[in-house]
Coordinates of C-alpha atoms in Angstrom, one line a residue:
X1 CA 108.7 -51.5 191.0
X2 CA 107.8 -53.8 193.6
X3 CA 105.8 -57.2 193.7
X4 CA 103.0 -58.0 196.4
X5 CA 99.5 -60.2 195.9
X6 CA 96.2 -58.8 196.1
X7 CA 92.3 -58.8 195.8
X8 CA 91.3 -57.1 192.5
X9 CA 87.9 -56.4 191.3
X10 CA 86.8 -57.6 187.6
X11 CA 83.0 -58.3 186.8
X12 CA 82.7 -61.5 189.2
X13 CA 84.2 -59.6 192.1
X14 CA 87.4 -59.9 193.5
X15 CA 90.1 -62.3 192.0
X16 CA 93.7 -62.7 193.5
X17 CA 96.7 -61.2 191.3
X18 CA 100.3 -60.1 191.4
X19 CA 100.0 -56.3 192.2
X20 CA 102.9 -53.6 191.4
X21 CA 103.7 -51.5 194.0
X22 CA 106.3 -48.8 194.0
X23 CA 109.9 -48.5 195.2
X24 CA 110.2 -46.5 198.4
X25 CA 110.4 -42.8 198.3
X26 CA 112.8 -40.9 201.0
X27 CA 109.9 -40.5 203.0
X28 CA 107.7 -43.7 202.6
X29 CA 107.4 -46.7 205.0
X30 CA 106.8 -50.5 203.8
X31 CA 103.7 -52.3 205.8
X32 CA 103.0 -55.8 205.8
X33 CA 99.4 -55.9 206.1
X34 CA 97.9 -58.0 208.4
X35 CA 94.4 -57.0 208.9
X36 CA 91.8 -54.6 206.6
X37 CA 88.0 -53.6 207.5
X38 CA 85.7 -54.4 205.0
X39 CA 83.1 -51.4 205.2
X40 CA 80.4 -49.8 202.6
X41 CA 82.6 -47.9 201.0
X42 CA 84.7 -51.2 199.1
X43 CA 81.2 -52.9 198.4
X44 CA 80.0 -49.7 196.7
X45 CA 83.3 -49.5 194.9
X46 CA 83.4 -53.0 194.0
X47 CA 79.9 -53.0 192.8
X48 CA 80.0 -50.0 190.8
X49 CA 83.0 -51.0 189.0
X50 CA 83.3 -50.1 185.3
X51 CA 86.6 -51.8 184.5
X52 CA 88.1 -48.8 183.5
X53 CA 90.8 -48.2 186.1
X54 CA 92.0 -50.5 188.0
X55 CA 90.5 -51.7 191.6
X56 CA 91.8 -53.0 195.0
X57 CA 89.9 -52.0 198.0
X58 CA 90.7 -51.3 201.7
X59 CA 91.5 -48.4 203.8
X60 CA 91.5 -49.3 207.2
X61 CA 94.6 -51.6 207.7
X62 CA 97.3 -52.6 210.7
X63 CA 100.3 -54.0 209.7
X64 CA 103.9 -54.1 211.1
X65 CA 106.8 -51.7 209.2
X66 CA 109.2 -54.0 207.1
X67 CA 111.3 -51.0 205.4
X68 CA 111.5 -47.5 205.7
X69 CA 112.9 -44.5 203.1
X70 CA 116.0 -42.8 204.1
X71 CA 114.4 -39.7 205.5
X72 CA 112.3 -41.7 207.8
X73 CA 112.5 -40.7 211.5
X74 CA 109.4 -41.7 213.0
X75 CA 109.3 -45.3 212.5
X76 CA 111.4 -48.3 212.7
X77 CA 111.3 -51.9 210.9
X78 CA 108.9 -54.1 213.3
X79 CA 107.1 -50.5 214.4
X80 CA 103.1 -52.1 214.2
X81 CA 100.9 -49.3 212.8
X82 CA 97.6 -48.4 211.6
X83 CA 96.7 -46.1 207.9
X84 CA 93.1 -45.1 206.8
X85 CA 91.7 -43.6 203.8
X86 CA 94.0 -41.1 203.7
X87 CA 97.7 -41.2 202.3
X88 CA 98.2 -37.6 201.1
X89 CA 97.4 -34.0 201.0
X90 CA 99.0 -31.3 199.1
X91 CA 100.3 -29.9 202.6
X92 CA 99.8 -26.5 201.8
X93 CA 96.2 -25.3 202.4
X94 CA 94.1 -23.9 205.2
X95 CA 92.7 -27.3 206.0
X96 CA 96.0 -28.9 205.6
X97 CA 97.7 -26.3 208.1
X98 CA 94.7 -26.9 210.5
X99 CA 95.3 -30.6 210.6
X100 CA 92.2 -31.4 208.5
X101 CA 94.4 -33.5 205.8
X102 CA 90.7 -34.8 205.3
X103 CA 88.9 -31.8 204.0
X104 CA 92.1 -30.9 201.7
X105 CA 91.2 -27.8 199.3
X106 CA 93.6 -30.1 196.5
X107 CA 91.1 -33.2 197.9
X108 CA 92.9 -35.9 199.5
X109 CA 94.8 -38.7 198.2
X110 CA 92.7 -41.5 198.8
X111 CA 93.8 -45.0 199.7
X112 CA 92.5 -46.6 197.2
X113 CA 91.0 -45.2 193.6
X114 CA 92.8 -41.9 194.1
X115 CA 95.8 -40.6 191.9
X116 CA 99.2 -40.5 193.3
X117 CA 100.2 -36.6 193.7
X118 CA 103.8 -37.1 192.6
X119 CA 103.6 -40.1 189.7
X120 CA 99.5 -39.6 188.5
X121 CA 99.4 -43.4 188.9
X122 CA 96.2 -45.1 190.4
X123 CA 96.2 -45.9 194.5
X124 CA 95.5 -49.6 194.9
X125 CA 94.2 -50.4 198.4
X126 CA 95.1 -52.8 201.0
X127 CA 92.9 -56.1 200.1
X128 CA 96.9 -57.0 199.5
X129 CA 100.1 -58.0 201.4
X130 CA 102.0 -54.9 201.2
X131 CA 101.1 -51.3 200.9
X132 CA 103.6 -48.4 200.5
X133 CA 102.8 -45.0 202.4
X134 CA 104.1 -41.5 203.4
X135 CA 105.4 -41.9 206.9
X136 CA 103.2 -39.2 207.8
X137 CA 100.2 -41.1 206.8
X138 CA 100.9 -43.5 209.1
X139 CA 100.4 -43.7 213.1
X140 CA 101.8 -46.0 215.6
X141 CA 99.5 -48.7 216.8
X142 CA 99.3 -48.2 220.8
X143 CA 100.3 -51.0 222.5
X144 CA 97.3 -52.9 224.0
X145 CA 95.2 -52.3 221.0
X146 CA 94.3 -55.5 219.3
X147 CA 95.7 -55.3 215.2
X148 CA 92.7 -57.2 214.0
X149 CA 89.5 -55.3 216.0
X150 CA 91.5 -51.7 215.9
X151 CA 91.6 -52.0 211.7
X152 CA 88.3 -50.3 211.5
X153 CA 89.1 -47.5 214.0
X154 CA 91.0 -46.1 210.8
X155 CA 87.8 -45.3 208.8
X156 CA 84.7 -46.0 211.0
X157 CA 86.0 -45.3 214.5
X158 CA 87.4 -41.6 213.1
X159 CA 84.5 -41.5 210.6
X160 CA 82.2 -41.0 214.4
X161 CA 85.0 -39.4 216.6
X162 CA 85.8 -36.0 214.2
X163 CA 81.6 -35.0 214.9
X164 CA 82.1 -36.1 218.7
X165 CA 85.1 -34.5 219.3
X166 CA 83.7 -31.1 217.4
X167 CA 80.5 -31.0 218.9
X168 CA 82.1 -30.8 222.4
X169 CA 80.4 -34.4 223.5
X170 CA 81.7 -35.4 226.9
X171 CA 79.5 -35.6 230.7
X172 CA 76.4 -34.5 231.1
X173 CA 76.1 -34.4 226.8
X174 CA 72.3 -36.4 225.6
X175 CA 73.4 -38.1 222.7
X176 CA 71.7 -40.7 220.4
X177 CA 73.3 -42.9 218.0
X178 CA 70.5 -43.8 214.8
X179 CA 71.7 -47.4 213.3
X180 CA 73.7 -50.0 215.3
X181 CA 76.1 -51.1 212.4
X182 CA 79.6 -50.8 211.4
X183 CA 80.3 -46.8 212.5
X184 CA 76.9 -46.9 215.2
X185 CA 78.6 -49.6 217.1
X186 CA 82.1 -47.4 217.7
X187 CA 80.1 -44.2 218.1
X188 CA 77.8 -45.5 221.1
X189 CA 81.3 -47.4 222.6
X190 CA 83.2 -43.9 222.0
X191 CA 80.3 -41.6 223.4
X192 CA 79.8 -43.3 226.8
X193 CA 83.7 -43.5 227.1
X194 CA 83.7 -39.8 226.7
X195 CA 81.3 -39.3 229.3
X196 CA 77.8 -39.3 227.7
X197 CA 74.5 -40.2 228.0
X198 CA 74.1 -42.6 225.4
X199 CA 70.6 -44.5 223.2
X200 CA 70.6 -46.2 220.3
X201 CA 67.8 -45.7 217.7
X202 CA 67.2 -48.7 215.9
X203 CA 64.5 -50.1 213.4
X204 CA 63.6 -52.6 216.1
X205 CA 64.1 -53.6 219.4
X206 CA 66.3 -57.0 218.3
X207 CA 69.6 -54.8 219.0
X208 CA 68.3 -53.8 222.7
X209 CA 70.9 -56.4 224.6
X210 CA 73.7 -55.5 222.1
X211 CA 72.8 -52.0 222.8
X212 CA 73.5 -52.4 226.2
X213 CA 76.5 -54.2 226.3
X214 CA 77.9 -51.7 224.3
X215 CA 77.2 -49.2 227.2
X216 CA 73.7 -47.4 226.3
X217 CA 71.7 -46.2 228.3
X218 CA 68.3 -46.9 226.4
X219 CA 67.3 -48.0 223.2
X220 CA 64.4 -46.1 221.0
X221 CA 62.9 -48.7 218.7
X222 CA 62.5 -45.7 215.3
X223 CA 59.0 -47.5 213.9
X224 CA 57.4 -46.9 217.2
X225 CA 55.8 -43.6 216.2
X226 CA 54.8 -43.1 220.7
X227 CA 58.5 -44.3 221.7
X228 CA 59.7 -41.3 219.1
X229 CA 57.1 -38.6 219.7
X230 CA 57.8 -39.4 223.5
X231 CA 62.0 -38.6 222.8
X232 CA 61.1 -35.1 220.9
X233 CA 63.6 -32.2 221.5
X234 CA 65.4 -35.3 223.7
X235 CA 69.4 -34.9 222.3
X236 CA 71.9 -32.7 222.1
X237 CA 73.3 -34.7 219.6
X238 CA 72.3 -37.1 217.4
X239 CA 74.5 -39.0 215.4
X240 CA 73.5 -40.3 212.3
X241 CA 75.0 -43.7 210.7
X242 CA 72.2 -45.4 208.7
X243 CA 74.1 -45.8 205.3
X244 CA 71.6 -46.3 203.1
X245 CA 68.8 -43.0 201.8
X246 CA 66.5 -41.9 204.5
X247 CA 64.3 -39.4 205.8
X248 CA 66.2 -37.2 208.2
X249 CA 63.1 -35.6 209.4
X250 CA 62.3 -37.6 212.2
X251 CA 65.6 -37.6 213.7
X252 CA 65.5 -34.0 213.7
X253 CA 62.6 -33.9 215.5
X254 CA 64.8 -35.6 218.3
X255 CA 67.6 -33.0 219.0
X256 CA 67.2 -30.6 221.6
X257 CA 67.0 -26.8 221.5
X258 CA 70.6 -26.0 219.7
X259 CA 71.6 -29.2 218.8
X260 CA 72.8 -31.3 216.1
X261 CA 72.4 -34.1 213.7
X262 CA 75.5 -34.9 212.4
X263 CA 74.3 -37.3 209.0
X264 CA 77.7 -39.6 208.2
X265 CA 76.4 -42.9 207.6
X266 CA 74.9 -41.9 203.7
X267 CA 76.7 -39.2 202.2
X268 CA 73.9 -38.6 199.2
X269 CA 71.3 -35.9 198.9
X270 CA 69.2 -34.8 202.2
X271 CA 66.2 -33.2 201.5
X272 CA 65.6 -31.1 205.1
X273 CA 62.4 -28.6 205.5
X274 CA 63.2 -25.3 206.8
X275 CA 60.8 -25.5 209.2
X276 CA 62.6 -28.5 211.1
X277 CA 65.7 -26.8 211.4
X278 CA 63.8 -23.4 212.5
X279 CA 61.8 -25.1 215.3
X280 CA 64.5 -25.2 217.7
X281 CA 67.6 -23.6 216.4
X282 CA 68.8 -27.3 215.5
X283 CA 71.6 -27.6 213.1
X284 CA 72.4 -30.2 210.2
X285 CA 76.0 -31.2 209.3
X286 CA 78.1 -34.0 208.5
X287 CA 81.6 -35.5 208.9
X288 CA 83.5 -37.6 207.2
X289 CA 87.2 -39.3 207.9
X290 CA 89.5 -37.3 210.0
X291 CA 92.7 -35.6 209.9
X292 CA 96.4 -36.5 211.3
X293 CA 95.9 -35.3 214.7
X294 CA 92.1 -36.6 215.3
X295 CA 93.3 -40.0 213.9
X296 CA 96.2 -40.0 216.4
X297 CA 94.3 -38.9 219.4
X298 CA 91.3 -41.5 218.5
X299 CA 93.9 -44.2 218.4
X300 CA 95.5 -43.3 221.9
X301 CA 92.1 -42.8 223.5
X302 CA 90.8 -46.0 222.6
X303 CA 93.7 -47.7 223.9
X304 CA 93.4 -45.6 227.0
X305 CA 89.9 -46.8 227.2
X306 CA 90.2 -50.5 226.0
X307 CA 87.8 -49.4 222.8
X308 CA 88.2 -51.5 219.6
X309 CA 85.5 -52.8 217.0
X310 CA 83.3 -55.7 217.8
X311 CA 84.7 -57.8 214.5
X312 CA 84.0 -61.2 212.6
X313 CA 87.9 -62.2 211.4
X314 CA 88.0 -64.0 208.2
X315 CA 90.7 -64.9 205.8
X316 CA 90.9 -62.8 202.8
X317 CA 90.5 -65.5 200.7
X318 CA 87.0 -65.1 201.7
X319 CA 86.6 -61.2 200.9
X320 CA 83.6 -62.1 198.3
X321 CA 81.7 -64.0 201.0
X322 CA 81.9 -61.1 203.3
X323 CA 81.3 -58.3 200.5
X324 CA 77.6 -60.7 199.7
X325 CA 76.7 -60.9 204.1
X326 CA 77.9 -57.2 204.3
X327 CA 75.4 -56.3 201.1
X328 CA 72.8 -58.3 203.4
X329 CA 74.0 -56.9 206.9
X330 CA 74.8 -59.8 208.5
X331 CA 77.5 -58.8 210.1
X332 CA 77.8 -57.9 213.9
X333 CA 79.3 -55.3 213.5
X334 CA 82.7 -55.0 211.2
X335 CA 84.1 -57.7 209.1
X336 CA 88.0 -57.6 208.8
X337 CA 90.4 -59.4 206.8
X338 CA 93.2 -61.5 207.9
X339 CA 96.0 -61.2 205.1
X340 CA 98.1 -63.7 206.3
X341 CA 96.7 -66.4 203.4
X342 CA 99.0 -63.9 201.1
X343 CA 102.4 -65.0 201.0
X344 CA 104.9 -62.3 200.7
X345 CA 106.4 -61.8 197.4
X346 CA 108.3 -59.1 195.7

């Protein structure tokens, strides 16, 4: 086993500690980590933590390869590179063979707080120096792309591309983006790259110069009951990031004769009425991560198209400062982690 230092929940949040990672496998590559989103997913974990197993978040990490297995071929020591929430499938299956790792029939092996599928030990994220991963799980980090803002490309940015790219969004496509956070932000930047005519729906019009600068079009302010009933049947798509429970009703009401809501920001019981669904045609689904080939061609796109996350860098020593703004949403619009404060130890 191998040595590396990390950020590990206990009951008063996150405390540094010596980590155990293992010793390369023929097909595994060694990252440094150098940067790691912070996104809803770790403060859900972190809060909900029982003790029982241990904890270290992070899924969306760059970092430059330091070591490689023998059967490596598609990466060299100083190759930079970029891994998400995913770092394993069993291969095999109809999703697997489709290049939907994501939607695995085995389920996934997850970053962090999933179980190894070859030792049954616990994944431990990437809130820590080092992180061992099957090559495949891994994906070059195009040149141009900035490390730091590109980290959360690798959950959030694919998180909105896999319902963009399958819902055939590109010119001439209406599309609306409900909630300017973390996953809104990439999905307005990504829709009007891809051609789109793009709004944001927010709670209030305090996001309407952010919203343009990010390259909508308009802004509908959601608890103006004439700006919404004015947008009825408006969108061909409308994609749906607000990550706490809501009513999806009114959203529906928005999307236009054959259209779709795609709900990914709260992945927790909808209650939908027939009836909203019937008037119209309009269909309900949902996304979530992506597999190895969406990842891939989100990466080179963005760099293609200069995209990246709109990010506030801080050390990690300061992970439980921006788990407590994150909890409050202050954050504009993706905080990320700078592991360099961790030495390298093994």
């Amino acid at each position: 086993m191998r040595s590396t230092l990390g950020w590990q929940a206990d009951r008063a949040g996150l405390r540094r500690t010596s980590l155990r990672r293992r010793e390369l496998r023929a097909d595994d590559v060694a990252v440094r980590v150098d940067y790691c989103g912070v996104c809803h997913t770790d403060l859900h974990a972190v809060r909900t933590h029982t003790g029982e197993a241990p904890l270290v978040p992070g899924h969306e990490f760059t970092g430059v390869v330091t070591e490689i297995g023998h059967e490596v071929t598609r990466f060299a020591i100083g190759d930079q590179v970029a891994v998400g929430n995913i770092v394993d499938s069993c291969g095999a299956c109809a999703m697997c063979e489709a290049g939907q790792e994501n939607f695995c029939h085995e389920f996934p092996t997850l970053t962090y707080g999933g179980t190894d599928r070859r030792d049954g030990t616990a994944t431990l994220g990437a809130f820590s120096r080092e992180y061992i991963v099957r090559d495949e799980f891994a994906y070059p980090l195009p040149a141009g792309l900035d490390p730091a803002a590109a980290a959360p490309l690798l959950c959030a940015g694919i998180t909105v591309w896999e319902p963009l790219r399958a819902l055939g969004v590109g010119p001439g496509t209406r599309v609306a983006v409900a909630g300017l956070g973390g996953l809104g932000h990439l999905a307005v930047k990504l829709a009007v790259a891809l051609g789109a005519d793009t709004t944001v729906i927010s709670r209030s019009a305090d996001k309407a110069d952010d919203a343009c600068r990010l390259g909508s079009h308009d802004l509908i302010v959601s608890t103006d009951e004439r700006q919404m009933a004015a947008a009825r049947d408006r969108f061909d798509v409308v994609i749906d990031t607000i990550a706490v429970p809501h009513d999806v009703a009114p959203y529906l009401k928005l999307v236009a004769l054959d259209g779709t809501l795609s709900h990914v920001g709260h992945l927790g019981s909808v209650t939908v009425q027939a009836i909203d669904l019937l008037v119209g045609r309009k269909k309900l689904s949902s996304a979530g991560s992506g597999g190895r080939p969406a990842t891939a061609a989100l990466l080179e796109f963005c760099a293609r198209h200069g995209i990246a996350a709109d990010i506030e860098l801080l050390p990690s020593a300061r992970v439980n400062e921006a788990l407590d703004r994150l909890e409050r949403n202050d954050v504009r619009y993706r905080f990320v982690l700078d592991l360099s404060d961790l030495p390298q130890n093994r």
